[in-house]
Short mmCIF file of C-alpha atoms in Angstrom, two decimals:
data_model
loop_
_atom_site.label_atom_id
_atom_site.label_comp_id
_atom_site.label_asym_id
_atom_site.label_seq_id
_atom_site.Cartn_x
_atom_site.Cartn_y
_atom_site.Cartn_z
CA MET A 224 -25.88 43.63 -4.72
CA ILE A 225 -29.39 43.32 -6.33
CA THR A 226 -31.80 46.24 -6.32
CA ARG A 227 -35.47 46.17 -5.41
CA GLU A 228 -36.41 47.13 -8.99
CA GLU A 229 -34.24 44.29 -10.57
CA LEU A 230 -35.64 41.78 -8.04
CA VAL A 231 -39.18 42.53 -8.76
CA LYS A 232 -38.47 42.46 -12.48
CA ARG A 233 -36.94 38.97 -12.33
CA ILE A 234 -39.91 37.68 -10.13
CA VAL A 235 -42.51 38.99 -12.43
CA GLN A 236 -40.92 37.66 -15.47
CA SER A 237 -40.41 34.18 -14.07
CA GLU A 238 -42.94 31.31 -14.53
CA VAL A 239 -44.79 29.39 -11.86
CA HIS A 240 -43.74 25.80 -11.45
CA VAL A 241 -44.91 22.99 -9.24
CA LEU A 242 -41.92 21.42 -7.53
CA ASN A 243 -41.51 18.47 -5.18
CA ILE A 244 -41.17 19.90 -1.82
CA ASP A 245 -38.16 17.83 -0.89
CA SER A 246 -36.18 19.61 -3.60
CA ILE A 247 -36.72 22.91 -1.98
CA ILE A 248 -33.95 24.11 0.61
CA PHE A 249 -34.53 26.31 3.61
CA ASP A 250 -31.13 27.58 4.54
CA LYS A 251 -31.56 29.03 8.08
CA SER A 252 -28.40 30.92 7.80
CA LEU A 253 -29.86 33.07 4.91
CA TYR A 254 -33.15 33.79 6.70
CA SER A 255 -33.41 37.59 7.32
CA ARG A 256 -35.88 37.51 10.29
CA THR A 257 -33.93 37.63 13.54
CA ASN A 258 -36.87 36.39 15.63
CA GLY A 259 -37.10 33.18 13.62
CA ILE A 260 -40.25 31.68 12.07
CA ASP A 261 -43.62 32.86 13.13
CA ARG A 262 -45.60 29.77 14.10
CA ASN A 263 -48.89 31.63 14.02
CA ALA A 264 -48.15 32.61 10.36
CA VAL A 265 -47.42 28.96 9.55
CA GLU A 266 -50.67 27.83 11.11
CA ASP A 267 -52.70 30.51 9.14
CA TYR A 268 -51.17 29.44 5.87
CA SER A 269 -51.52 25.79 6.49
CA GLN A 270 -55.39 26.38 6.61
CA ASN A 271 -55.35 28.18 3.21
CA ILE A 272 -52.77 26.33 1.13
CA ALA A 273 -54.81 26.41 -2.06
CA THR A 274 -54.82 30.20 -2.15
CA MET A 275 -51.17 30.77 -1.18
CA PRO A 276 -49.10 32.70 -3.80
CA PRO A 277 -45.97 30.81 -5.06
CA ILE A 278 -42.78 31.00 -3.01
CA VAL A 279 -39.55 32.29 -4.79
CA ILE A 280 -36.40 30.27 -4.77
CA ASN A 281 -33.09 30.80 -6.57
CA GLN A 282 -31.06 28.51 -9.04
CA ASN A 283 -29.88 26.44 -6.18
CA HIS A 284 -33.50 25.79 -4.89
CA LYS A 285 -32.89 27.93 -1.83
CA ILE A 286 -35.84 29.89 -0.55
CA ILE A 287 -35.69 33.61 -1.25
CA ASP A 288 -39.28 34.52 -0.19
CA GLY A 289 -42.04 32.23 1.34
CA VAL A 290 -40.39 30.58 4.32
CA HIS A 291 -43.72 30.53 6.27
CA ARG A 292 -45.57 29.16 3.19
CA TYR A 293 -42.89 26.40 2.92
CA HIS A 294 -43.30 25.38 6.51
CA ALA A 295 -47.13 25.41 6.17
CA CYS A 296 -46.88 23.04 3.46
CA LEU A 297 -44.66 20.83 5.54
CA LYS A 298 -47.00 21.04 8.42
CA ALA A 299 -49.88 19.99 6.08
CA ASN A 300 -47.91 17.07 4.67
CA GLN A 301 -47.86 18.54 1.03
CA LYS A 302 -45.71 16.64 -1.39
CA SER A 303 -45.41 19.62 -3.74
CA MET A 304 -45.81 23.37 -3.92
CA LYS A 305 -45.83 26.35 -6.39
CA ALA A 306 -42.61 28.17 -6.80
CA LYS A 307 -41.07 30.80 -9.02
CA GLN A 308 -37.29 30.40 -9.78
CA ILE A 309 -34.86 33.21 -10.47
CA GLU A 310 -31.17 33.79 -10.70
CA LEU A 311 -29.85 35.14 -7.53
CA PRO A 312 -26.53 34.45 -5.60
CA ASP A 313 -26.97 32.80 -2.15
CA GLU A 314 -25.29 35.84 -0.43
CA ASP A 315 -28.05 38.16 -1.82
CA ILE A 316 -30.89 36.14 -0.31
CA LYS A 317 -31.16 37.92 2.97
CA LEU A 318 -31.27 41.27 1.31
CA ALA A 319 -33.80 40.01 -1.34
CA ASN A 320 -36.17 38.74 1.39
CA LEU A 321 -36.31 42.16 3.00
CA LEU A 322 -36.74 43.96 -0.33
CA ILE A 323 -39.73 41.68 -1.35
CA ASP A 324 -41.40 42.32 2.03
CA ILE A 325 -40.82 46.02 1.66
CA GLN A 326 -42.27 45.95 -1.89
CA SER A 327 -45.43 44.13 -0.70
CA GLY A 328 -45.81 46.34 2.44
CA VAL A 329 -44.98 43.72 5.03
CA ARG A 330 -43.13 45.23 7.96
CA HIS A 331 -40.07 43.74 9.23
CA PRO A 332 -38.89 44.47 12.79
CA VAL A 333 -36.17 47.14 12.89
CA GLN A 334 -33.76 44.63 14.16
CA ASP A 335 -33.94 42.66 11.04
CA LYS A 336 -32.89 45.64 8.84
CA LYS A 337 -30.25 46.51 11.38
CA ALA A 338 -28.83 42.89 11.42
CA LEU A 339 -28.67 42.75 7.65
CA VAL A 340 -27.11 46.36 7.34
CA VAL A 341 -24.36 45.34 9.88
CA GLU A 342 -23.74 42.04 7.93
CA LEU A 343 -23.47 43.63 4.49
CA TYR A 344 -21.69 46.89 5.52
CA ASP A 345 -18.36 47.42 3.80
CA PRO A 346 -16.43 50.54 5.02
CA GLN A 347 -14.38 50.50 1.77
CA ASN A 348 -17.39 50.23 -0.54
CA THR A 349 -19.38 53.53 -0.49
CA GLU A 350 -21.40 52.61 -3.39
CA LEU A 351 -22.66 49.40 -1.70
CA ASN A 352 -23.43 51.26 1.49
CA LYS A 353 -25.41 53.93 -0.51
CA MET A 354 -27.47 51.32 -2.24
CA LEU A 355 -28.27 49.64 1.16
CA MET A 356 -29.55 52.96 2.47
CA GLU A 357 -31.56 53.59 -0.55
CA GLU A 358 -33.03 50.08 -1.02
CA LEU A 359 -33.89 49.49 2.66
CA GLY A 360 -34.96 53.08 3.37
CA VAL A 361 -32.51 53.53 6.11
CA PRO A 362 -31.49 57.22 6.85
CA GLN A 363 -27.75 57.80 6.61
CA ASN A 364 -27.37 58.89 10.40
CA THR A 365 -29.12 55.68 11.42
CA PHE A 366 -27.09 53.55 8.95
CA TYR A 367 -23.82 54.80 10.35
CA ARG A 368 -25.05 54.44 13.98
CA TRP A 369 -25.91 50.86 13.44
CA THR A 370 -22.62 50.07 11.68
CA SER A 371 -20.41 51.98 14.30
CA GLN A 372 -19.48 48.91 16.20
CA LYS A 373 -18.65 46.73 13.25
CA ARG A 374 -16.72 49.59 11.73
CA SER A 375 -14.63 49.87 14.84
CA LEU A 376 -14.08 46.10 14.93
CA MET A 377 -13.07 45.98 11.26
CA GLN A 378 -10.73 48.95 11.68
CA LYS A 379 -9.08 47.18 14.68
CA GLN A 380 -8.61 44.03 12.56
CA LEU A 381 -7.31 46.06 9.56
CA ASN A 382 -4.96 48.03 11.86
CA LYS A 383 -3.60 44.84 13.28
CA ALA A 384 -3.16 43.23 9.92
CA ILE A 385 -1.23 46.32 8.55
CA ALA A 386 0.89 46.35 11.63
CA MET A 387 1.81 42.68 11.16
CA ASP A 388 2.63 43.29 7.53
CA LEU A 389 4.95 46.19 8.44
CA LEU A 390 7.03 43.64 10.44
CA ASP A 391 8.02 41.81 7.25
CA PRO A 392 11.18 43.34 5.99
CA TYR A 393 10.65 41.90 2.43
CA LEU A 394 7.10 43.72 1.86
CA THR A 395 7.15 47.16 0.29
CA GLN A 396 4.52 49.62 1.61
CA GLN A 397 2.77 49.45 -1.85
CA GLU A 398 2.46 45.69 -1.45
CA ILE A 399 1.05 46.15 1.95
CA ALA A 400 -1.45 48.64 0.66
CA ASP A 401 -2.49 46.23 -2.05
CA ARG A 402 -2.90 43.42 0.47
CA ASN A 403 -5.11 45.52 2.68
CA GLY A 404 -7.29 47.19 0.23
CA TYR A 405 -5.72 50.57 -0.13
CA LYS A 406 -4.82 52.09 -3.53
CA SER A 407 -1.88 54.14 -2.33
CA LYS A 408 1.13 53.53 -0.09
CA SER A 409 0.75 56.84 1.50
CA LYS A 410 -1.89 55.53 3.83
CA ILE A 411 0.48 52.83 4.93
CA SER A 412 3.29 55.35 5.47
CA GLU A 413 0.98 57.67 7.56
CA PHE A 414 -0.29 54.65 9.63
CA LYS A 415 3.39 53.50 10.24
CA ASP A 416 4.50 56.88 11.31
CA SER A 417 1.51 57.27 13.68
CA LEU A 418 2.10 53.72 15.06
CA SER A 419 5.86 54.32 15.66
CA SER A 420 4.95 57.61 17.50
CA LYS A 421 2.38 55.83 19.81
CA ILE A 422 4.75 52.88 20.54
CA THR A 423 7.64 55.29 21.39
CA ASN A 424 5.38 57.38 23.58
CA MET A 425 3.58 54.48 25.08
CA VAL A 426 4.42 55.49 28.81
CA LYS A 427 2.09 58.54 28.24
CA ILE A 428 -0.74 56.68 26.61
CA GLU A 429 -3.64 55.13 28.56
CA HIS A 430 -5.27 51.70 27.85
CA ASP A 431 -8.62 53.49 26.85
CA GLU A 432 -6.87 55.77 24.44
CA LEU A 433 -5.54 52.73 22.59
CA GLN A 434 -9.04 51.21 22.39
CA ALA A 435 -10.60 54.55 21.13
CA ALA A 436 -7.88 54.66 18.48
CA ASP A 437 -8.67 51.04 17.35
CA LEU A 438 -5.26 49.97 18.41
CA ASP A 439 -6.25 47.34 21.01
CA PHE A 440 -3.31 45.04 19.69
CA LEU A 441 -0.89 47.54 21.42
CA ILE A 442 -2.38 46.90 24.96
CA ASP A 443 0.19 43.96 25.44
CA TYR A 444 2.97 46.28 24.65
CA LYS A 445 1.64 48.75 27.08
CA LYS A 446 1.59 46.00 29.77
CA PHE A 447 5.20 45.27 29.04
CA ILE A 448 6.08 48.90 29.55
CA GLU A 449 4.07 48.82 32.89
CA ASN A 450 5.27 45.56 34.31
CA ASP A 451 8.35 44.15 32.55
CA VAL A 452 10.80 46.77 31.81
CA LEU A 453 14.10 46.06 33.67
CA LEU A 454 15.36 49.29 35.41
CA TYR A 455 18.92 48.35 36.27
CA ASN A 456 21.71 46.64 34.39
CA ILE A 457 21.74 43.48 36.43
CA TRP A 458 19.06 41.42 34.56
CA ASN A 459 17.94 38.52 36.73
CA THR A 460 14.48 36.89 36.54
CA SER A 461 12.91 33.68 37.67
CA ARG A 462 10.32 33.90 34.79
CA GLY A 463 11.32 31.50 31.99
CA ASP A 464 10.03 30.84 28.62
CA ASN A 465 9.56 27.01 29.26
CA ASN A 466 12.51 26.69 26.76
CA SER A 467 15.08 23.98 27.43
CA HIS A 468 17.25 25.15 24.40
CA PHE A 469 20.94 25.10 25.50
CA GLY A 470 22.22 28.63 26.06
CA HIS A 471 18.64 30.03 25.81
CA PHE A 472 18.32 33.80 25.99
CA PRO A 473 15.05 34.58 27.75
CA LYS A 474 12.42 36.50 25.73
CA LEU A 475 12.10 39.00 28.57
CA PHE A 476 15.80 39.95 28.14
CA MET A 477 15.45 40.15 24.36
CA LYS A 478 12.32 42.47 24.69
CA ASN A 479 14.14 44.75 27.04
CA LEU A 480 17.21 44.86 24.75
CA LEU A 481 14.94 45.86 21.93
CA TYR A 482 13.10 48.44 24.13
CA TYR A 483 16.30 50.16 25.13
CA HIS A 484 18.35 49.96 21.92
CA THR A 485 16.08 49.92 18.97
CA GLN A 486 13.15 51.83 17.55
CA PRO A 487 9.79 50.49 16.26
CA PHE A 488 10.02 48.78 12.93
CA ASP A 489 13.94 48.66 13.19
CA LEU A 490 15.36 45.65 11.44
CA ILE A 491 17.26 43.07 13.56
CA TYR A 492 19.51 40.31 12.22
CA ASP A 493 20.18 37.18 14.39
CA PRO A 494 22.49 34.52 12.75
CA PHE A 495 22.22 32.36 15.90
CA ALA A 496 18.50 32.10 15.98
CA GLY A 497 18.32 28.86 18.05
CA SER A 498 14.69 28.26 19.09
CA GLY A 499 13.44 31.53 17.63
CA THR A 500 13.22 33.82 20.74
CA THR A 501 14.34 36.84 18.53
CA ILE A 502 11.37 36.23 16.22
CA ASP A 503 8.76 36.16 19.07
CA ALA A 504 10.38 39.18 20.92
CA CYS A 505 10.53 41.30 17.79
CA ARG A 506 6.93 40.53 16.85
CA GLU A 507 5.70 41.54 20.32
CA MET A 508 7.89 44.64 20.38
CA PHE A 509 7.02 45.66 16.71
CA ARG A 510 10.41 45.31 15.37
CA GLN A 511 11.35 43.62 11.98
CA CYS A 512 13.69 40.65 12.05
CA ILE A 513 15.69 38.26 9.73
CA VAL A 514 16.95 35.16 11.37
CA SER A 515 19.30 32.22 10.56
CA ASP A 516 21.13 29.41 12.06
CA LEU A 517 23.61 26.73 11.12
CA LYS A 518 21.11 24.04 12.05
CA PRO A 519 17.63 25.77 12.04
CA ASP A 520 14.83 24.60 14.20
CA LYS A 521 12.46 22.89 11.72
CA SER A 522 9.44 23.98 13.62
CA ARG A 523 10.26 27.66 12.89
CA PRO A 524 10.15 28.04 9.09
CA GLU A 525 11.18 31.79 9.46
CA ILE A 526 14.73 30.57 10.39
CA PHE A 527 16.85 29.85 7.25
CA GLU A 528 19.94 27.86 7.03
CA HIS A 529 23.23 29.84 7.00
CA ASP A 530 26.76 29.29 8.19
CA ILE A 531 27.64 32.69 9.57
CA THR A 532 31.40 31.91 9.48
CA THR A 533 31.19 32.36 5.78
CA GLY A 534 29.97 35.99 6.13
CA LEU A 535 26.70 37.81 6.21
CA PRO A 536 23.99 36.33 3.98
CA GLU A 537 23.80 37.56 0.40
CA ASN A 538 21.02 40.09 -0.14
CA LEU A 539 20.63 40.79 3.46
CA PRO A 540 19.01 44.24 3.89
CA LYS A 541 21.08 46.38 6.19
CA PRO A 542 20.01 45.77 9.73
CA ASP A 543 19.76 48.40 12.31
CA MET A 544 21.16 45.97 14.92
CA VAL A 545 22.87 42.68 14.70
CA PHE A 546 22.22 40.43 17.85
CA LEU A 547 24.83 37.79 18.43
CA ASP A 548 24.23 34.96 20.77
CA PRO A 549 27.00 32.58 19.65
CA PRO A 550 27.95 29.17 21.15
CA TYR A 551 30.02 29.88 24.26
CA TRP A 552 33.04 28.21 22.81
CA ILE A 553 33.89 24.89 24.51
CA GLN A 554 31.13 25.20 26.99
CA ALA A 555 28.78 24.32 24.16
CA ARG A 556 31.08 21.76 22.51
CA GLY A 557 29.06 19.10 20.73
CA LYS A 558 25.74 20.44 21.98
CA TYR A 559 24.63 21.86 18.71
CA SER A 560 26.45 19.80 16.18
CA ASP A 561 29.52 17.79 15.40
CA SER A 562 30.47 20.13 12.54
CA GLU A 563 33.81 21.75 12.50
CA LYS A 564 32.15 24.90 11.30
CA ASP A 565 30.32 25.08 14.62
CA LEU A 566 32.00 27.84 16.76
CA ALA A 567 31.65 25.56 19.78
CA ASN A 568 33.84 22.86 18.27
CA MET A 569 36.72 25.22 17.32
CA SER A 570 39.98 25.89 18.95
CA LEU A 571 40.13 29.21 20.84
CA GLU A 572 42.18 30.85 18.11
CA ASN A 573 39.71 29.77 15.39
CA PHE A 574 36.86 30.88 17.57
CA TYR A 575 38.21 34.27 17.70
CA ASP A 576 39.26 34.40 14.16
CA ALA A 577 35.68 33.48 12.91
CA MET A 578 34.24 36.12 15.27
CA ASP A 579 36.78 38.76 14.13
CA ASN A 580 35.81 38.01 10.48
CA LEU A 581 32.05 38.52 11.34
CA PHE A 582 32.78 41.72 12.99
CA LYS A 583 34.77 42.99 10.00
CA GLU A 584 31.71 42.35 7.72
CA ILE A 585 29.49 44.16 10.21
CA ILE A 586 31.97 47.08 10.22
CA LYS A 587 32.08 47.11 6.43
CA ARG A 588 28.25 47.41 6.27
CA LYS A 589 28.33 50.21 8.85
CA ILE A 590 25.60 48.49 10.85
CA ASN A 591 24.57 50.97 13.54
CA LYS A 592 24.47 48.63 16.59
CA ILE A 593 25.83 45.19 17.76
CA ALA A 594 24.39 43.44 20.79
CA LEU A 595 26.30 40.27 22.00
CA VAL A 596 25.62 37.92 24.78
CA ILE A 597 28.26 35.31 26.07
CA GLN A 598 29.43 33.62 29.23
CA PRO A 599 33.08 33.91 30.16
CA THR A 600 34.58 30.46 29.79
CA GLN A 601 36.12 29.03 32.96
CA TYR A 602 35.14 25.58 34.33
CA ALA A 603 35.26 24.02 30.91
CA ASN A 604 38.61 25.53 30.27
CA ASN A 605 40.25 23.82 33.20
CA PHE A 606 39.27 26.72 35.37
CA VAL A 607 41.33 29.15 33.28
CA PHE A 608 39.19 32.32 32.99
CA GLU A 609 38.63 33.47 29.38
CA ASP A 610 36.82 36.81 29.15
CA HIS A 611 35.36 36.64 25.66
CA ILE A 612 33.60 40.04 25.82
CA PHE A 613 37.04 41.78 26.55
CA GLU A 614 38.51 40.07 23.50
CA PHE A 615 35.61 41.11 21.35
CA ASP A 616 35.70 44.69 22.49
CA LYS A 617 39.33 44.84 21.35
CA MET A 618 38.19 43.62 17.92
CA LEU A 619 35.67 46.45 17.73
CA GLN A 620 37.12 49.34 19.54
CA ASP A 621 38.47 51.15 16.51
CA LYS A 622 34.93 51.59 14.93
CA TYR A 623 32.57 50.87 17.87
CA LYS A 624 32.15 52.08 21.28
CA ILE A 625 30.34 50.38 24.33
CA GLU A 626 26.99 51.78 24.89
CA ILE A 627 26.20 49.66 28.02
CA ARG A 628 27.21 46.31 29.65
CA TYR A 629 24.57 44.23 31.26
CA ILE A 630 25.26 41.45 33.75
CA LEU A 631 22.94 38.34 33.52
CA PRO A 632 23.36 36.12 36.55
CA TYR A 633 22.73 32.43 36.44
CA SER A 634 21.12 30.44 39.36
CA THR A 635 23.52 28.32 41.44
CA GLN A 636 21.97 25.38 39.50
CA GLN A 637 24.49 26.11 36.70
CA TYR A 638 26.94 23.91 38.72
CA ASN A 639 26.24 20.52 40.33
CA ALA A 640 27.73 19.31 43.64
CA GLN A 641 30.73 17.69 41.89
CA MET A 642 31.61 20.81 40.05
CA VAL A 643 31.41 22.88 43.25
CA GLU A 644 33.72 20.36 45.18
CA LYS A 645 36.08 20.55 42.27
CA ALA A 646 36.24 24.32 42.47
CA LYS A 647 36.73 24.23 46.22
CA THR A 648 39.64 21.89 45.74
CA LYS A 649 41.08 24.29 43.14
CA GLY A 650 40.48 27.26 45.36
CA THR A 651 38.64 28.92 42.45
CA CYS A 652 35.58 31.33 42.60
CA LEU A 653 33.15 29.96 39.88
CA VAL A 654 31.81 32.33 37.16
CA LEU A 655 28.02 32.69 37.48
CA HIS A 656 26.95 35.21 34.91
CA ARG A 657 26.67 36.10 31.23
CA ASP A 658 27.66 39.41 29.71
CA LEU A 659 25.36 41.31 27.45
CA VAL A 660 27.22 44.25 25.71
CA VAL A 661 25.74 46.72 23.26
CA TRP A 662 28.17 48.57 20.91
CA CYS A 663 27.29 51.55 18.63
CA LEU A 664 29.13 53.01 15.73
CA LYS A 665 31.41 55.86 16.80
#
């Protein structure tokens, strides 16, 4: 930022040139007067062009001082005009215009000073702010009163940016500090602790408290707490995500799962990411996530390709929870792929073997929680009921205990008329729900 003393020095030392008026540029976005051009001043200058002092332009021929004189020459159809040219970045032109007027005793409206102060104010640059106060003659109390709204807006934006960075499991706190203009990671650690506490205690916090703390981005989370928390273990909703993905697990269910069984910034791993519901839910609930799939959705770059039947991904940070939404065995046969590695295309024995191997790896890593959703197989198994959750619990019961079981009813549209008639003929009651079970380490 240029000082008044340096600006005056450059102008005094520069020579006067006569320039073609078409080569001079008036950039309205760099003009410091908020009320625009004073047409009376233009008229007065147009009557006294011969005695006008030269205008001042920068190396890009943009006007620093003399906008009214320039427009007076245009009004008088002048082809050229006198100008002094100095080196000055475009971004300093507004400030320079004010400083020249202050030097010459011309009074700018207070709103011009205020507009420039707000524009140039940088909460992380105390030296710049001090220079602005000194050069523009703005008292400290006035300066910080003028910039309070911008300071709050910038802090809101910064807080949200840090919160989003904290959702990336591969960023260190020092890297987050560097990205957001802090020297030490301690600021990030303090912010994370404070944010976690507010998210955990959101029930007790009012909307205006969040706004006052520059945490407006938490208001949607607050609304979730107020309106969308499911209070009983029968989860049924008519609100969909406009997602036609086979076996789709609604985002509302995922958010409730995270709300009840994880803490802010916990890491979730989902190896059956599908259309990316886990990504969206974790972002809205302020949880970290790593997601993979045998056949990733190409529209979701966060989902990397991985065959979970070969084990957990290499270099996977230890998650706080693994969320499993596997293919519902033969109910999903051929719906995801034709691969023999696809759990939906395996025999029941191989399906259970693959899941058992996955559980063994989870047990080996001592991951705190497992959440798994699946529908019992019945209709597709010639009406033979296969309770997958029961089998999975037997695989886990030595190391994990059930924390809770949720029932997720389907609508009756799960079965068409032909299926219903077939069930009637068989004398079989049709299964119409999914199980969602959460296990925790013993």
